[in-house]
Amino acid sequence: LAPDNPWVVFQDAVNDFFTPTMFGGDKERALDKLRRAEQLFVASRPAGSHGPVFGESETWLYIGRVRLALGQKSEARMALDKARALAPASADVRDEIRKLRLIDAAEPALPPPGVYPGSSVGVRAGLVVDPLAPRVDVALDAARGIGCGVRG
């Protein structure tokens, strides 16, 4: 309809975000459209204006939501910080930042590479390896293109 209207691009992105994949939704495509909408919002500022226009903070909010849905927490945090800078009183932005903090708090911290405290289980290449049991390197073999097998 209006390919250079930031609101049209924004709404199309939000539609891609909320539509299930099996019905044509695509979060990566939504992210691309949101980036474009953000550029269009910035371009629509009145000449000489450096302040945000209505829609910029909403776009950054949704960029944060999409990034979070894609598992990109640090990028989501940056986008939400940008949304908060543009609209510090936004309850939606505050809620998303709170949600991100709750996710961070709920995730157990991984122990440093090496040995888990109090056990003989070590970590090698991101996989848990128990030296007392036969090693099953299925994931590593599959990554190398070797048939699956158990080695003792």
Short mmCIF file of C-alpha atoms in Angstrom, two decimals:
data_model
loop_
_atom_site.label_atom_id
_atom_site.label_comp_id
_atom_site.label_asym_id
_atom_site.label_seq_id
_atom_site.Cartn_x
_atom_site.Cartn_y
_atom_site.Cartn_z
CA LEU A 1 0.00 0.00 0.00
CA ALA A 2 2.52 2.59 1.16
CA PRO A 3 6.01 1.00 1.14
CA ASP A 4 7.69 4.11 2.57
CA ASN A 5 5.17 4.78 5.33
CA PRO A 6 6.88 3.79 8.59
CA TRP A 7 3.58 2.79 10.22
CA VAL A 8 2.68 0.44 7.38
CA VAL A 9 6.10 -1.20 7.55
CA PHE A 10 5.87 -1.36 11.36
CA GLN A 11 2.42 -3.00 11.32
CA ASP A 12 3.56 -5.49 8.67
CA ALA A 13 6.53 -6.40 10.91
CA VAL A 14 4.32 -6.82 13.98
CA ASN A 15 2.04 -9.06 11.91
CA ASP A 16 5.04 -11.23 10.93
CA PHE A 17 6.11 -11.38 14.57
CA PHE A 18 2.75 -12.53 15.96
CA THR A 19 1.74 -14.83 13.09
CA PRO A 20 2.74 -18.45 13.74
CA THR A 21 5.35 -19.82 11.36
CA MET A 22 2.96 -22.44 10.03
CA PHE A 23 0.72 -19.60 8.82
CA GLY A 24 3.49 -17.55 7.23
CA GLY A 25 4.94 -15.64 10.18
CA ASP A 26 8.69 -15.14 10.34
CA LYS A 27 10.53 -13.45 13.20
CA GLU A 28 13.70 -12.82 11.16
CA ARG A 29 11.62 -11.13 8.46
CA ALA A 30 9.84 -9.14 11.17
CA LEU A 31 13.21 -7.96 12.46
CA ASP A 32 14.27 -6.81 8.99
CA LYS A 33 11.01 -4.89 8.58
CA LEU A 34 11.34 -3.31 12.02
CA ARG A 35 14.83 -2.10 11.16
CA ARG A 36 13.42 -0.56 7.98
CA ALA A 37 10.54 1.03 9.90
CA GLU A 38 13.01 2.54 12.37
CA GLN A 39 14.96 4.11 9.49
CA LEU A 40 11.73 5.46 7.99
CA PHE A 41 10.65 6.94 11.34
CA VAL A 42 14.01 8.70 11.70
CA ALA A 43 13.75 9.98 8.12
CA SER A 44 10.25 11.33 8.84
CA ARG A 45 11.45 13.71 11.55
CA PRO A 46 10.81 17.36 10.73
CA ALA A 47 13.82 19.19 9.29
CA GLY A 48 16.19 20.30 12.05
CA SER A 49 14.50 18.11 14.67
CA HIS A 50 16.62 15.75 16.70
CA GLY A 51 13.83 14.50 18.93
CA PRO A 52 12.08 11.19 18.28
CA VAL A 53 8.83 11.01 16.38
CA PHE A 54 5.86 8.98 17.54
CA GLY A 55 6.58 5.39 16.60
CA GLU A 56 10.34 5.26 17.13
CA SER A 57 10.18 3.94 20.68
CA GLU A 58 7.47 1.42 19.72
CA THR A 59 9.70 0.18 16.92
CA TRP A 60 12.65 -0.29 19.30
CA LEU A 61 10.31 -2.02 21.76
CA TYR A 62 9.33 -4.55 19.10
CA ILE A 63 12.92 -4.97 17.96
CA GLY A 64 13.64 -5.94 21.56
CA ARG A 65 10.68 -8.32 21.69
CA VAL A 66 11.68 -10.02 18.44
CA ARG A 67 15.32 -10.31 19.53
CA LEU A 68 14.18 -11.84 22.83
CA ALA A 69 11.94 -14.31 20.98
CA LEU A 70 14.95 -15.26 18.84
CA GLY A 71 17.03 -15.86 21.96
CA GLN A 72 19.27 -12.83 21.36
CA LYS A 73 19.20 -11.45 24.90
CA SER A 74 22.06 -8.97 24.69
CA GLU A 75 20.68 -7.48 21.46
CA ALA A 76 17.21 -7.40 23.02
CA ARG A 77 18.62 -5.54 26.01
CA MET A 78 20.27 -2.93 23.76
CA ALA A 79 17.05 -2.41 21.79
CA LEU A 80 14.99 -2.06 24.97
CA ASP A 81 17.51 0.41 26.40
CA LYS A 82 17.12 2.48 23.22
CA ALA A 83 13.30 2.31 23.57
CA ARG A 84 13.59 3.41 27.20
CA ALA A 85 15.83 6.34 26.22
CA LEU A 86 13.23 7.46 23.66
CA ALA A 87 10.20 6.92 25.94
CA PRO A 88 11.29 6.75 29.59
CA ALA A 89 7.69 6.69 30.88
CA SER A 90 6.57 3.75 28.71
CA ALA A 91 5.04 1.00 30.82
CA ASP A 92 5.41 -1.46 27.92
CA VAL A 93 9.15 -0.86 27.76
CA ARG A 94 9.47 -1.20 31.54
CA ASP A 95 7.52 -4.48 31.42
CA GLU A 96 9.77 -5.94 28.72
CA ILE A 97 12.92 -4.93 30.61
CA ARG A 98 11.46 -6.51 33.75
CA LYS A 99 10.69 -9.68 31.77
CA LEU A 100 14.28 -9.81 30.53
CA ARG A 101 15.58 -9.43 34.10
CA LEU A 102 13.33 -12.27 35.27
CA ILE A 103 14.65 -14.49 32.48
CA ASP A 104 18.21 -13.64 33.50
CA ALA A 105 17.45 -14.41 37.15
CA ALA A 106 15.73 -17.72 36.34
CA GLU A 107 18.60 -19.11 34.26
CA PRO A 108 21.12 -21.01 36.33
CA ALA A 109 24.65 -19.77 35.94
CA LEU A 110 26.86 -22.30 34.16
CA PRO A 111 29.98 -23.32 36.02
CA PRO A 112 33.26 -22.29 34.47
CA PRO A 113 34.85 -24.71 32.00
CA GLY A 114 36.64 -27.50 33.81
CA VAL A 115 35.24 -29.60 36.60
CA TYR A 116 31.87 -29.19 38.24
CA PRO A 117 32.28 -28.55 41.96
CA GLY A 118 31.92 -31.72 44.00
CA SER A 119 31.93 -34.17 41.09
CA SER A 120 34.25 -36.00 38.76
CA VAL A 121 32.34 -34.72 35.73
CA GLY A 122 34.28 -32.37 33.47
CA VAL A 123 33.37 -30.17 30.53
CA ARG A 124 34.96 -30.57 27.11
CA ALA A 125 33.89 -28.63 24.03
CA GLY A 126 30.61 -27.65 25.68
CA LEU A 127 29.62 -31.27 26.39
CA VAL A 128 29.52 -32.93 29.78
CA VAL A 129 32.07 -35.74 29.97
CA ASP A 130 32.04 -38.29 32.76
CA PRO A 131 35.44 -40.00 32.87
CA LEU A 132 33.97 -43.04 34.68
CA ALA A 133 31.44 -43.89 31.95
CA PRO A 134 31.99 -44.80 28.28
CA ARG A 135 32.21 -41.68 26.18
CA VAL A 136 29.46 -41.14 23.67
CA ASP A 137 30.67 -38.62 21.13
CA VAL A 138 27.57 -38.74 18.97
CA ALA A 139 27.28 -34.98 18.61
CA LEU A 140 30.95 -34.54 17.81
CA ASP A 141 30.94 -37.45 15.34
CA ALA A 142 27.82 -36.10 13.64
CA ALA A 143 29.45 -32.69 13.33
CA ARG A 144 32.49 -34.32 11.73
CA GLY A 145 30.35 -36.44 9.41
CA ILE A 146 31.42 -39.70 11.03
CA GLY A 147 28.94 -42.46 11.81
CA CYS A 148 27.62 -42.54 15.37
CA GLY A 149 29.38 -44.83 17.77
CA VAL A 150 30.25 -45.51 21.36
CA ARG A 151 33.88 -45.50 22.40
CA GLY A 152 35.06 -46.73 25.72
#
